[in-house]
Short mmCIF file of C-alpha atoms and ligand atoms in Angstrom, two decimals:
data_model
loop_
_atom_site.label_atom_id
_atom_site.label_comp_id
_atom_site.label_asym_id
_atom_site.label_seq_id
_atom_site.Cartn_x
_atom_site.Cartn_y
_atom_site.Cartn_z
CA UNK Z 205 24.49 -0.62 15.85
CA UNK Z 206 26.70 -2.87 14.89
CA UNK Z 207 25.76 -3.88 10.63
CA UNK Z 208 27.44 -6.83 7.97
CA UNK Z 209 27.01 -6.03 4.39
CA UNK Z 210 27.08 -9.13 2.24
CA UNK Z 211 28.78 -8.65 -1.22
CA UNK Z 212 31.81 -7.65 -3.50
CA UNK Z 213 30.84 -5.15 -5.75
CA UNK Z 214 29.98 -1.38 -6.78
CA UNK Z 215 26.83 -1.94 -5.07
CA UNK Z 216 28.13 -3.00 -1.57
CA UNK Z 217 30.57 -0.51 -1.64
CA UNK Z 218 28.09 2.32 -2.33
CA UNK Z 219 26.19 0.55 0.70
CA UNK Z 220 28.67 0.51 3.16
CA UNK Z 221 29.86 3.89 2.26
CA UNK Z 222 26.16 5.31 3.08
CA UNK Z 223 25.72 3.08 5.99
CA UNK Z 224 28.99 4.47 7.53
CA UNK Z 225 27.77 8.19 6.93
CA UNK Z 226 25.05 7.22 9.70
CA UNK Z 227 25.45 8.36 12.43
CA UNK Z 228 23.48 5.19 14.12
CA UNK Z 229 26.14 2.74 12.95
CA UNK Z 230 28.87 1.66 15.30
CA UNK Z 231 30.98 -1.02 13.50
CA UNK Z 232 30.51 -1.65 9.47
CA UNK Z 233 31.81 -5.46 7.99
CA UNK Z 234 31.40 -6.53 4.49
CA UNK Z 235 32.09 -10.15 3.22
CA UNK Z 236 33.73 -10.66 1.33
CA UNK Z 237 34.29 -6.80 0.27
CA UNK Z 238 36.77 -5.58 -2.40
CA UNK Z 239 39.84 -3.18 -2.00
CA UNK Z 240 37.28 -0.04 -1.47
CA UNK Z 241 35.27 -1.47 1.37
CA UNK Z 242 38.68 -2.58 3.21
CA UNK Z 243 39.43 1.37 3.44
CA UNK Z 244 35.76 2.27 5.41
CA UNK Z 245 35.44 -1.05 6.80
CA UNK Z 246 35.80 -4.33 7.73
CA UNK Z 247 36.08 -6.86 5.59
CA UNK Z 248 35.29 -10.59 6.50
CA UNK Z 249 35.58 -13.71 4.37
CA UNK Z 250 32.57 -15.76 5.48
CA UNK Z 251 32.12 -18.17 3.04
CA UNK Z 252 33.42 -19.51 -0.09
CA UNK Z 253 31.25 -18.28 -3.07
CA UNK Z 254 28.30 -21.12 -2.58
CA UNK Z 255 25.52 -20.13 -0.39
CA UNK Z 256 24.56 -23.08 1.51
CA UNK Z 257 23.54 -24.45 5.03
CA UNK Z 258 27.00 -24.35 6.00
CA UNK Z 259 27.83 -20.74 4.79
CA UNK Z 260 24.22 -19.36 6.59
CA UNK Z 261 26.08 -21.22 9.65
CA UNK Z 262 29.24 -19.26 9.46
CA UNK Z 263 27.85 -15.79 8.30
CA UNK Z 264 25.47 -16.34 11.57
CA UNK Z 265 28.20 -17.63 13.73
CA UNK Z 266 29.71 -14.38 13.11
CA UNK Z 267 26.63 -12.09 13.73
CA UNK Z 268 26.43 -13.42 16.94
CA UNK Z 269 29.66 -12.81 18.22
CA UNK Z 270 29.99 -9.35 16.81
CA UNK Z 271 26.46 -8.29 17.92
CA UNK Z 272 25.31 -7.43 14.57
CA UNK Z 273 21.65 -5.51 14.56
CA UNK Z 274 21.59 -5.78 10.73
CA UNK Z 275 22.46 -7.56 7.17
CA UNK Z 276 22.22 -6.46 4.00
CA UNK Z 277 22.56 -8.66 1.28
CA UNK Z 278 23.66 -7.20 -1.36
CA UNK Z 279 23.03 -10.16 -4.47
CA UNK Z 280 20.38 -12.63 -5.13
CA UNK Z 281 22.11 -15.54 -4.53
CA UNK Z 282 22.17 -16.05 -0.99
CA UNK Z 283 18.33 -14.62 -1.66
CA UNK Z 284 17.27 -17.27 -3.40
CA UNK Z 285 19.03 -20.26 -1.53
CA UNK Z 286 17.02 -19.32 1.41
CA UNK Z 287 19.59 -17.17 3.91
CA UNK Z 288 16.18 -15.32 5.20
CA UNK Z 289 14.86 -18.14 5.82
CA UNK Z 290 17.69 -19.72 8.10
CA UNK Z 291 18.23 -16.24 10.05
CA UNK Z 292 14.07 -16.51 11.04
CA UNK Z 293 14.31 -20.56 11.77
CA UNK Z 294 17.06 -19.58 13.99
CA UNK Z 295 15.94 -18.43 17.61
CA UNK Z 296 19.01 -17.05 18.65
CA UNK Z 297 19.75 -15.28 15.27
CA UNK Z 298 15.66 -14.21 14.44
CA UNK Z 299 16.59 -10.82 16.13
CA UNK Z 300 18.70 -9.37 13.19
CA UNK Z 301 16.98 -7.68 10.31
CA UNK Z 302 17.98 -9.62 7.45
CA UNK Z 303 17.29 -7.20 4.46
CA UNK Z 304 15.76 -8.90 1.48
CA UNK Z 305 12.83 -11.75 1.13
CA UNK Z 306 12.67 -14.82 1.77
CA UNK Z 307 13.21 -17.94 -1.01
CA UNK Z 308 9.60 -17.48 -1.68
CA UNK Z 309 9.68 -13.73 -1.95
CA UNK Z 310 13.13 -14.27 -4.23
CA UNK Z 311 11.22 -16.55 -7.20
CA UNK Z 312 10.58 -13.09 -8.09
CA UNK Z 313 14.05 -12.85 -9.60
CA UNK Z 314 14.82 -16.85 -9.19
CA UNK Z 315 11.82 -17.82 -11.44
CA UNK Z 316 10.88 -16.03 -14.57
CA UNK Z 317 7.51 -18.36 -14.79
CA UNK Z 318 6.83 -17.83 -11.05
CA UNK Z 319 6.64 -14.03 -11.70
CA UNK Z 320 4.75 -13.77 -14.92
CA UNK Z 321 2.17 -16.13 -13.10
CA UNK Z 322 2.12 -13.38 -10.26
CA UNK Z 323 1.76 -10.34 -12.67
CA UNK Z 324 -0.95 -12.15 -14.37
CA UNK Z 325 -2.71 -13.02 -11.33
CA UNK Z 326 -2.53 -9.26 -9.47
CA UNK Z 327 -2.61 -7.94 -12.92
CA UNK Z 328 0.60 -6.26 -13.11
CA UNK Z 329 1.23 -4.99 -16.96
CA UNK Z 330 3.64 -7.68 -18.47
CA UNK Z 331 4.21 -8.91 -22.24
CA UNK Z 332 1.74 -11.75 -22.97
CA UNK Z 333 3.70 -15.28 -22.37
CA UNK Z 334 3.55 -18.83 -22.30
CA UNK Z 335 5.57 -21.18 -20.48
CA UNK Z 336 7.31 -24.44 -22.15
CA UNK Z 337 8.84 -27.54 -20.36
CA UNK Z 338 11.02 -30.16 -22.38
CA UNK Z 339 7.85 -32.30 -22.72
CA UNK Z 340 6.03 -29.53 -24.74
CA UNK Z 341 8.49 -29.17 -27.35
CA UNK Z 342 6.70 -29.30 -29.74
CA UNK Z 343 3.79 -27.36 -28.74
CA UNK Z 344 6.36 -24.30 -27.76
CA UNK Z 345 7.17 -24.52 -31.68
CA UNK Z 346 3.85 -24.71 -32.80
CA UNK Z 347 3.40 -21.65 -30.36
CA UNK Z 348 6.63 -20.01 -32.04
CA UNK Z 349 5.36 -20.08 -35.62
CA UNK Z 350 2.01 -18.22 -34.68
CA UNK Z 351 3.85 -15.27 -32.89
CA UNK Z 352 4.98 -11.59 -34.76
CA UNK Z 353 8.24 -11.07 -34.64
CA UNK Z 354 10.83 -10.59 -33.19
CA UNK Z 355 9.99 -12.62 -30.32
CA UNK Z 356 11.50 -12.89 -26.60
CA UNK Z 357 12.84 -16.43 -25.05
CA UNK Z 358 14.14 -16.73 -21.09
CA UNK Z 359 15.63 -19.57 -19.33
CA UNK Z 360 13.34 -19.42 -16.58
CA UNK Z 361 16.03 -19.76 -13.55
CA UNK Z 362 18.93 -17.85 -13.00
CA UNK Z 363 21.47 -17.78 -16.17
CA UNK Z 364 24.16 -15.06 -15.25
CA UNK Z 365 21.73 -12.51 -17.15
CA UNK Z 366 22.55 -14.87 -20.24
CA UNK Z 367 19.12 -16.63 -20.04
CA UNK Z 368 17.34 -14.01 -22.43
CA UNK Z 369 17.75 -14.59 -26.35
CA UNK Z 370 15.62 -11.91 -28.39
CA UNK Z 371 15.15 -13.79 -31.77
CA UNK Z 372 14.22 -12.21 -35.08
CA UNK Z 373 13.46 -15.10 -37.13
CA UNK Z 374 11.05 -18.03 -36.48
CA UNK Z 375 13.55 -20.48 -37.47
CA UNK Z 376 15.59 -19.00 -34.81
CA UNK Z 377 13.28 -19.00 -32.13
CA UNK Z 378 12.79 -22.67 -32.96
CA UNK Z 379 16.25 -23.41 -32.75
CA UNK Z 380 16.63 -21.72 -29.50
CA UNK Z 381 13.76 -23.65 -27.75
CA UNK Z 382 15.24 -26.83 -28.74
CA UNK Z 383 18.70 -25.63 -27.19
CA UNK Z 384 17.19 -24.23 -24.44
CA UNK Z 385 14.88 -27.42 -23.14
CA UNK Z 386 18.01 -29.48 -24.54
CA UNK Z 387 19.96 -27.70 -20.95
CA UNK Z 388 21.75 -25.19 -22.87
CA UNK Z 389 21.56 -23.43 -19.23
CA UNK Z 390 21.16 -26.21 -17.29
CA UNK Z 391 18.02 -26.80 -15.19
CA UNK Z 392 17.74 -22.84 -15.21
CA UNK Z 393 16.31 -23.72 -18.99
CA UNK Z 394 14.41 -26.69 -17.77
CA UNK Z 395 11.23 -24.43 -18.39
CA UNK Z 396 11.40 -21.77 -21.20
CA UNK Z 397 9.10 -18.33 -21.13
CA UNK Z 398 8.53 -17.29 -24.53
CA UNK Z 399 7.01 -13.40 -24.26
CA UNK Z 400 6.04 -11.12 -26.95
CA UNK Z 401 8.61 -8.51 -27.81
CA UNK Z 402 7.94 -4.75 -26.42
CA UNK Z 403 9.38 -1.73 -28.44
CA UNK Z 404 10.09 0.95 -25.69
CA UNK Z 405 13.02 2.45 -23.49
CA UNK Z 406 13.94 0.43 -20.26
CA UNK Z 407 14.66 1.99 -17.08
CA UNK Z 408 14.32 0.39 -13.69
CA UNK Z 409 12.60 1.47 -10.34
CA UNK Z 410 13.72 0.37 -6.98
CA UNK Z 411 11.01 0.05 -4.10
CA UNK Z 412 11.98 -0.47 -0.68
CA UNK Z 413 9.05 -2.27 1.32
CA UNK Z 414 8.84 -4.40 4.70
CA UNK Z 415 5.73 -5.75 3.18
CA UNK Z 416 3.11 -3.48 4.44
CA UNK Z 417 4.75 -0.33 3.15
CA UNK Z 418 6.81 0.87 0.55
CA UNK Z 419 9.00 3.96 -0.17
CA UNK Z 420 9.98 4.39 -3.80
CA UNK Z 421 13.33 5.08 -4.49
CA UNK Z 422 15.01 6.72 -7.34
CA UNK Z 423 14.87 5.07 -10.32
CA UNK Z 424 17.65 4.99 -12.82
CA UNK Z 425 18.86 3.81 -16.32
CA UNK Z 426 21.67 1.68 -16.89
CA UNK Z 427 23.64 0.95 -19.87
CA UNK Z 428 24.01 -2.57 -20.33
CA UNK Z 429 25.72 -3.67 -23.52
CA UNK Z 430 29.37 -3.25 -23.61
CA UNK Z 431 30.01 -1.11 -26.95
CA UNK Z 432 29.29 1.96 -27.39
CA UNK Z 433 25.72 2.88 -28.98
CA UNK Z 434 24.46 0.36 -27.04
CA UNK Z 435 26.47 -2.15 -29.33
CA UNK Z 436 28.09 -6.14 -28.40
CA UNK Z 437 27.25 -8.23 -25.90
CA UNK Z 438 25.18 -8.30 -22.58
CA UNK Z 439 26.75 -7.21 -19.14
CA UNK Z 440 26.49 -6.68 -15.46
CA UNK Z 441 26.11 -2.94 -16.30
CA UNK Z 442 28.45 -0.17 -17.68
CA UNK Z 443 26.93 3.42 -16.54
CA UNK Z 444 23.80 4.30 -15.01
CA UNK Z 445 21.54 8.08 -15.02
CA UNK Z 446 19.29 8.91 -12.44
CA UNK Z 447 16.64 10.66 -12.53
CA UNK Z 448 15.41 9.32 -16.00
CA UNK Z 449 14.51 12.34 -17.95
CA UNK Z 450 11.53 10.37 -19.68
CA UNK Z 451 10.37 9.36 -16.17
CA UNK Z 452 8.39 11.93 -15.80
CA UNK Z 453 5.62 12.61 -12.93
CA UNK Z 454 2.60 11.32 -15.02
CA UNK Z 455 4.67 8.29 -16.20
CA UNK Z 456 5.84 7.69 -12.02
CA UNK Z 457 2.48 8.37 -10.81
CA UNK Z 458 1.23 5.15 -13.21
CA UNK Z 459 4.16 3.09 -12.31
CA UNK Z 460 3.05 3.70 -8.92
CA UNK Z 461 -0.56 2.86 -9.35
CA UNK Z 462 -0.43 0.35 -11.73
CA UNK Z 463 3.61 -1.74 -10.93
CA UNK Z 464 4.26 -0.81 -7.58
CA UNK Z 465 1.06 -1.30 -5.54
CA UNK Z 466 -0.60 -3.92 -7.03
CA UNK Z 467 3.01 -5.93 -6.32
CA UNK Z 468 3.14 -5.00 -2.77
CA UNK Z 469 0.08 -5.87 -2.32
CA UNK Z 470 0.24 -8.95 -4.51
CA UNK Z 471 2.97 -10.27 -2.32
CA UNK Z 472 1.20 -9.53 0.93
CA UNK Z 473 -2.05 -11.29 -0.78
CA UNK Z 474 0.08 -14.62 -1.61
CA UNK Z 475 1.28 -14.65 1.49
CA UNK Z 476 4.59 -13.43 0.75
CA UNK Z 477 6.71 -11.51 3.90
CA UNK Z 478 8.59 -9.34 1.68
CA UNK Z 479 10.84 -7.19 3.42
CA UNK Z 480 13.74 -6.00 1.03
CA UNK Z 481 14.24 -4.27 -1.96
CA UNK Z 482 11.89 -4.74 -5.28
CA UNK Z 483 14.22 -3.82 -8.47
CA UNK Z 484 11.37 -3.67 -11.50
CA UNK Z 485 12.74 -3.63 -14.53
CA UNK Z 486 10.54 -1.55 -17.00
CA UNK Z 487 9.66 -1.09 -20.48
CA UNK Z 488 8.26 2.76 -21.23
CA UNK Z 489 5.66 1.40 -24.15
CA UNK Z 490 4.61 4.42 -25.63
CA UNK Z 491 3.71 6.33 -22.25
CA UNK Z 492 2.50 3.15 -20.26
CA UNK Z 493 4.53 1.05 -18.26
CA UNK Z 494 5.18 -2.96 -18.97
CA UNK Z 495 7.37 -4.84 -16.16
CA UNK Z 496 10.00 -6.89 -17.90
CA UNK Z 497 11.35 -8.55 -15.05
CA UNK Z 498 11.31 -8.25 -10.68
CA UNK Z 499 14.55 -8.49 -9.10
CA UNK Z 500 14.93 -9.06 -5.39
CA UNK Z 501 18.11 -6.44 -4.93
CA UNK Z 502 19.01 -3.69 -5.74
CA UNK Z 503 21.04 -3.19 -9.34
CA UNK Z 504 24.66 -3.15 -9.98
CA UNK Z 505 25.67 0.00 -11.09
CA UNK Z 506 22.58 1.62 -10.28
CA UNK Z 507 23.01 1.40 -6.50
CA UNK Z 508 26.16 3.94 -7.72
CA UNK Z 509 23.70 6.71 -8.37
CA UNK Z 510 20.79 5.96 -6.50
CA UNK Z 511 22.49 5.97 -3.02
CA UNK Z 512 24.15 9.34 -3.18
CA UNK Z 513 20.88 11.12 -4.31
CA UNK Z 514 19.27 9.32 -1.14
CA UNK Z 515 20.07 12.71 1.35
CA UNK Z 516 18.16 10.56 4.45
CA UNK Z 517 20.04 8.61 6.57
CA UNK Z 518 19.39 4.90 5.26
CA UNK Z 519 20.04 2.87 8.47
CA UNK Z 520 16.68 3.53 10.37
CA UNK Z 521 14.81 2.64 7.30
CA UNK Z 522 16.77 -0.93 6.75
CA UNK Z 523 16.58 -1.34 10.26
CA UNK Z 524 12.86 -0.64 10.46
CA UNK Z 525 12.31 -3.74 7.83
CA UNK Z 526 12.62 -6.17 11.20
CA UNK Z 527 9.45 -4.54 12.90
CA UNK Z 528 7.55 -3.28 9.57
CA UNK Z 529 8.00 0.21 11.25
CA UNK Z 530 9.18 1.32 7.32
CA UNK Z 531 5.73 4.30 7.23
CA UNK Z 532 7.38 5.52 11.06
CA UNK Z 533 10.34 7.14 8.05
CA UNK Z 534 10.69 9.15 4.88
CA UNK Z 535 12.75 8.98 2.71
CA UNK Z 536 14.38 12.30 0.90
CA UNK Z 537 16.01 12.34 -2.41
CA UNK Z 538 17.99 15.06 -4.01
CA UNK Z 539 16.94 16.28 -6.91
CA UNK Z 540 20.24 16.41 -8.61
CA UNK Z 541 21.28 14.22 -11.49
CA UNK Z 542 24.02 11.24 -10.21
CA UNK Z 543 26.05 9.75 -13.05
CA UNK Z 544 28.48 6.34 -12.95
CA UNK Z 545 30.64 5.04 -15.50
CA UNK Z 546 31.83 1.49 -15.08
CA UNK Z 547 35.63 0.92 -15.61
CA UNK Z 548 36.11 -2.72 -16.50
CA UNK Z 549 39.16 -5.25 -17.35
CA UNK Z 550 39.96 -5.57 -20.90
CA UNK Z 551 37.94 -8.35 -22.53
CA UNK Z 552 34.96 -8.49 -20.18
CA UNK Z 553 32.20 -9.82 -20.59
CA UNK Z 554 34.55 -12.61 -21.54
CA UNK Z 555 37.39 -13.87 -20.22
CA UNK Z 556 39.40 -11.23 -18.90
CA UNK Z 557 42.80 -10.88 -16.66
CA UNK Z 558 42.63 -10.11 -12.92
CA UNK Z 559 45.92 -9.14 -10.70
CA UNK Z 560 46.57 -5.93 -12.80
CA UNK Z 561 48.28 -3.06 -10.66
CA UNK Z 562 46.02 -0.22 -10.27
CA UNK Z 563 47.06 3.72 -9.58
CA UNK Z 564 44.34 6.08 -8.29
CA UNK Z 565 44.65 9.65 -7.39
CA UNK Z 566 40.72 9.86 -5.91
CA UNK Z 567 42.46 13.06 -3.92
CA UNK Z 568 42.28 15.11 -7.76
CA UNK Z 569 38.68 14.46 -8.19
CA UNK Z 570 35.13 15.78 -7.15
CA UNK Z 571 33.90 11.94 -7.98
CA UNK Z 572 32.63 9.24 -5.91
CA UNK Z 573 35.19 6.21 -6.29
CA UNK Z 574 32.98 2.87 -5.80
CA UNK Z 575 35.06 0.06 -6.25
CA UNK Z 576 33.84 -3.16 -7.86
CA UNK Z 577 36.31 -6.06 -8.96
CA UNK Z 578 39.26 -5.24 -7.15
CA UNK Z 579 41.68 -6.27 -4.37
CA UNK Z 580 44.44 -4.86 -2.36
CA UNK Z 581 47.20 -6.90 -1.68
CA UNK Z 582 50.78 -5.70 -0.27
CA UNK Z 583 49.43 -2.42 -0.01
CA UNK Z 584 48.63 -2.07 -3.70
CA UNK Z 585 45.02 -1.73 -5.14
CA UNK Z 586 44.50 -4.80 -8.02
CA UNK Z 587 41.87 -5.69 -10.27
CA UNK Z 588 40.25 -8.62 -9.75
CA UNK Z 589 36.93 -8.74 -11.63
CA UNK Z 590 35.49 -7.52 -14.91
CA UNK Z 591 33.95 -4.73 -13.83
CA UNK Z 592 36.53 -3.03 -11.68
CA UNK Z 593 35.37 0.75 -10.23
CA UNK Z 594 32.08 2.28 -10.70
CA UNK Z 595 32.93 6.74 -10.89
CA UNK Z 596 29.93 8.70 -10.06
CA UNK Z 597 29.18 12.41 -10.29
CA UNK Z 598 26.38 14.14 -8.95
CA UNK Z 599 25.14 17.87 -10.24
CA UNK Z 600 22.77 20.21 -11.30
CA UNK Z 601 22.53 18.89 -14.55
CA UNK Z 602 23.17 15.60 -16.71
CA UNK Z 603 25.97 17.24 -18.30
CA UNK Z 604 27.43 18.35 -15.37
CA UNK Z 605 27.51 15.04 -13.62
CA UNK Z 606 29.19 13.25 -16.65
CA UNK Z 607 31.62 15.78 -16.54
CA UNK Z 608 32.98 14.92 -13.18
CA UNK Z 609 32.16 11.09 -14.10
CA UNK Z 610 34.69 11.45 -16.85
CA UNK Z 611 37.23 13.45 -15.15
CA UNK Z 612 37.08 11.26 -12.05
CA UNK Z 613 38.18 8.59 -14.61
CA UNK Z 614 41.36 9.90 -15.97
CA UNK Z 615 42.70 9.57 -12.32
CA UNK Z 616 42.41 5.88 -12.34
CA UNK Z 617 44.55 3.39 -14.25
CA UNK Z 618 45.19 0.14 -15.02
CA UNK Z 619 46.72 -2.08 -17.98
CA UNK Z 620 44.22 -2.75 -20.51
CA UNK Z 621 41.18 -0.72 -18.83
CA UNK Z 622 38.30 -0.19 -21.01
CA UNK Z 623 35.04 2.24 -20.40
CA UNK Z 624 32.01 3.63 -22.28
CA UNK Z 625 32.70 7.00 -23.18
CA UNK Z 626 29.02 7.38 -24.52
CA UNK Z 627 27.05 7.15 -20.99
CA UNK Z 628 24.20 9.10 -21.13
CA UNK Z 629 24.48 10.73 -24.45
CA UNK Z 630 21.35 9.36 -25.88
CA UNK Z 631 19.39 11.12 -22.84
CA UNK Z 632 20.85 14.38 -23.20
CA UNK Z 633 19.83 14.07 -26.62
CA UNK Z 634 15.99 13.14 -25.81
P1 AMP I 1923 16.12 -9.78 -18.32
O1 AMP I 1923 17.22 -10.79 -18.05
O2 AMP I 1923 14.75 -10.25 -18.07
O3 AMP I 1923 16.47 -8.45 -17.71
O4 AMP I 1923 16.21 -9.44 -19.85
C1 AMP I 1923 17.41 -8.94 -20.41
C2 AMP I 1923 17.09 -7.87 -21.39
O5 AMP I 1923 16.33 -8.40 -22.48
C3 AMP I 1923 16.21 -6.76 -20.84
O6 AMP I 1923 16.94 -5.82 -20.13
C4 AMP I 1923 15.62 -6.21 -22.12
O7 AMP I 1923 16.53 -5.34 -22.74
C5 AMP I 1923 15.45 -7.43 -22.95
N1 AMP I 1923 14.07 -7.93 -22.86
C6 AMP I 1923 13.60 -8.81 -21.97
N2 AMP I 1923 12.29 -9.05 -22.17
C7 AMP I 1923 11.93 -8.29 -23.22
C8 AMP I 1923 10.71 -8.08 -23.92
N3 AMP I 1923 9.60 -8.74 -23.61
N4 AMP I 1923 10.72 -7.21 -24.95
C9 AMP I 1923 11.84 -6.55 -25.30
N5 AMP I 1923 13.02 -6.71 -24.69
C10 AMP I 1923 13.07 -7.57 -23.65
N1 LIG I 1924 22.42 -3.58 -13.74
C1 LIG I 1924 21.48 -4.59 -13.79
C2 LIG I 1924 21.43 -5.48 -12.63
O1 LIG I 1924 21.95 -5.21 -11.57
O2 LIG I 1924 20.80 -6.52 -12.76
#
């Protein structure tokens, strides 16, 4: 069959280099795609970067004439403007498994309210929260001074993952509501959650579902903050570990019960078709597991180590999303421990240079190459994003893995590159 991935980064490329392992797939396009997706596939600009009417039109202009069975959209963005939505409303495009939920399904990740209401209704652990608009101002800092400390505030739309401010001081917090229902993110801070604060380790679990079933996928760790010892500011992701050592069966087996099923089921209950992936971003609170946020993809870099553990071929299980034919499938997954380290431009997560030359020798190394922000152009490989290749090993053993992680790295270069030469130390240390 003929399949488009939608995307640019680590994630798409560790798609499309899966879905071109299957033997099922005939001819692989990604759109945009990046510099490692133009060597195993085809790349396609489709649209220009804003996911409206008119960029559902062209990306479905283009199924059509190139027969595509499948598309897998690899961010929330199109998610949330609605481009399930357009492919079902569409007679002549309704045939194509879109893979993802509809704008209803994606509040999950486009509305922090939306999905603390859902937890609380299907009774899905969660921090205890209330929810501000500008015209409760005052009642949000009334609510502030009674809470411990510190204590949790999101922009409840989408803010570039900048929406969340953890504040340790009251006076802070207070602050930070004003700014916040003031527009400091726009209308994504039109309402403001304010949560309690949970002391734990975060890892995140990835479901795949087509809304009646589910299969559980690896779940991983990533290593968000850019310094080492988890130091500096917030970004898109700098390494990620699966398995999670801490993840243990007993601590699975109540995720399971207690996250995963009660949100399929929630989703079916509200009426919700839900065929994509579920990303559930968890707190480990002492043993018991508290969901910190749903996203409606899967994460960037942890699709870099999820996907190679995945040993079954993922296209009949995407594909089976269409007819909810997902229980017809299972789903194997290597035991072995996948590593990535994120290699990113020199000043993300701020402003950063793109267009810098890059030399790879991926023939001198065991590791999987994923790339993220770049581009080739004149037959040279450049960097054009922050976070520019994702390097994963997979072994027997943590260690093992970041070995080849970290020896696949010295084979790539760039001016300026920067990486976190720390990824997964604090696990091997647990
Ligand atoms: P989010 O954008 O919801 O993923 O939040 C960003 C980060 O803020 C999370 O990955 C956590 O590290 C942290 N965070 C969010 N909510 C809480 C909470 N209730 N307690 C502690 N940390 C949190
Ligand atoms: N790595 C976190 C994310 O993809 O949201």
């Amino acid at each position: 069959m003929n399949i488009l991935v939608l995307g640019s980064g680590g994630r798409e490329h560790a798609l499309a280099w899966k879905i071109k392992q299957s033997p099922l797939t005939d001819a692989l396009y990604v759109s945009p795609g990046n510099a490692g997706t133009a060597a195993m596939a085809e790349n396609i600009q489709l649209f220009e970067g804003i996911f409206d009417q008119h960029a559902f039109e062209s990306i479905a202009t283009f199924a059509l004439s190139k027969h595509i069975s499948l598309i897998i959209v690899g961010p929330e963005a199109p998610l949330v403007a609605g481009i399930k939505d357009y492919f079902d409303s569409r007679k002549d495009v309704s045939h194509i498994t879109v893979v993802g939920p509809d704008k209803a399904g994606a509040m999950l990740e486009g509305s922090k309210d939306f999905a603390k209401d859902f937890m609380n209704r299907h009774r899905i652990p969660t921090a205890q929260s209330r929810t501000f608009v500008q015209a409760q101002l005052e009642e949000g800092l009334q609510y502030i001074d009674k809470q411990a400390l510190p204590i949790v505030l999101k922009a409840d739309g989408l803010a570039a993952g900048k929406g969340v401010i953890i504040s340790e001081t009251h006076e802070h917090a207070r602050a930070t509501l004003r700014e916040m229902l003031n527009g400091k993110f726009g209308a994504a801070s039109e309402k403001v959650v304010i949560e309690d604060y949970l002391k734990g380790i975060e890892l995140s679990v990835f479901v795949l579902t087509d809304g009646k079933s589910y299969k559980i996928l690896p779940e991983a760790k990533d290593y968000k903050r850019i310094g080492e010892g988890d130091t500096g500011p917030n970004t898109g992701g700098m390494g990620a570990i699966t398995p999670v050592p801490f993840a243990d069966g007993a601590f699975m087996q109540k995720v399971k019960a207690q996250v995963v099923e009660p949100t399929i089921r929630g989703l079916a209950a509200d009426g919700i078709n839900y065929r994509g992936f579920v990303f559930i971003g968890l707190m480990n609170v002492e043993g018991e597991p508290y969901v910190i946020e749903y996203n409606v993809r899967l994460g960037d870099p942890e699709t870099e180590v999820i996907i190679p553990r995945i040993e079954s071929d993922i296209v009949p299980l995407l594909h089976a999303l269409g007819n909810q034919q997902l229980d017809q499938y299972t789903l194997v997954i290597s035991p072995k421990t996948a590593a990535t380290v994120v290699m990113v431009a020199e000043g993300y997560p701020d402003a950063y240079q793109k267009g810098r030359k890059i030399t790879l020798d991926a023939g001198r190394t065991s590791a999987l190459i994923f790339h993220a922000g770049t581009q080739s152009e004149n037959n040279h490989t450049l960097t054009n994003g922050g976070r520019v290749m994702a390097v994963t090993g997979m072994a027997d053993s943590m260690q093992a893995a970041l070995d080849i992680c970290y020896e696949g790295v010295q084979n790539i270069r760039w001016d300026g590159l920067y990486y976190r030469k720390d990824i997964g130390q604090d696990l091997l240390s647990l």
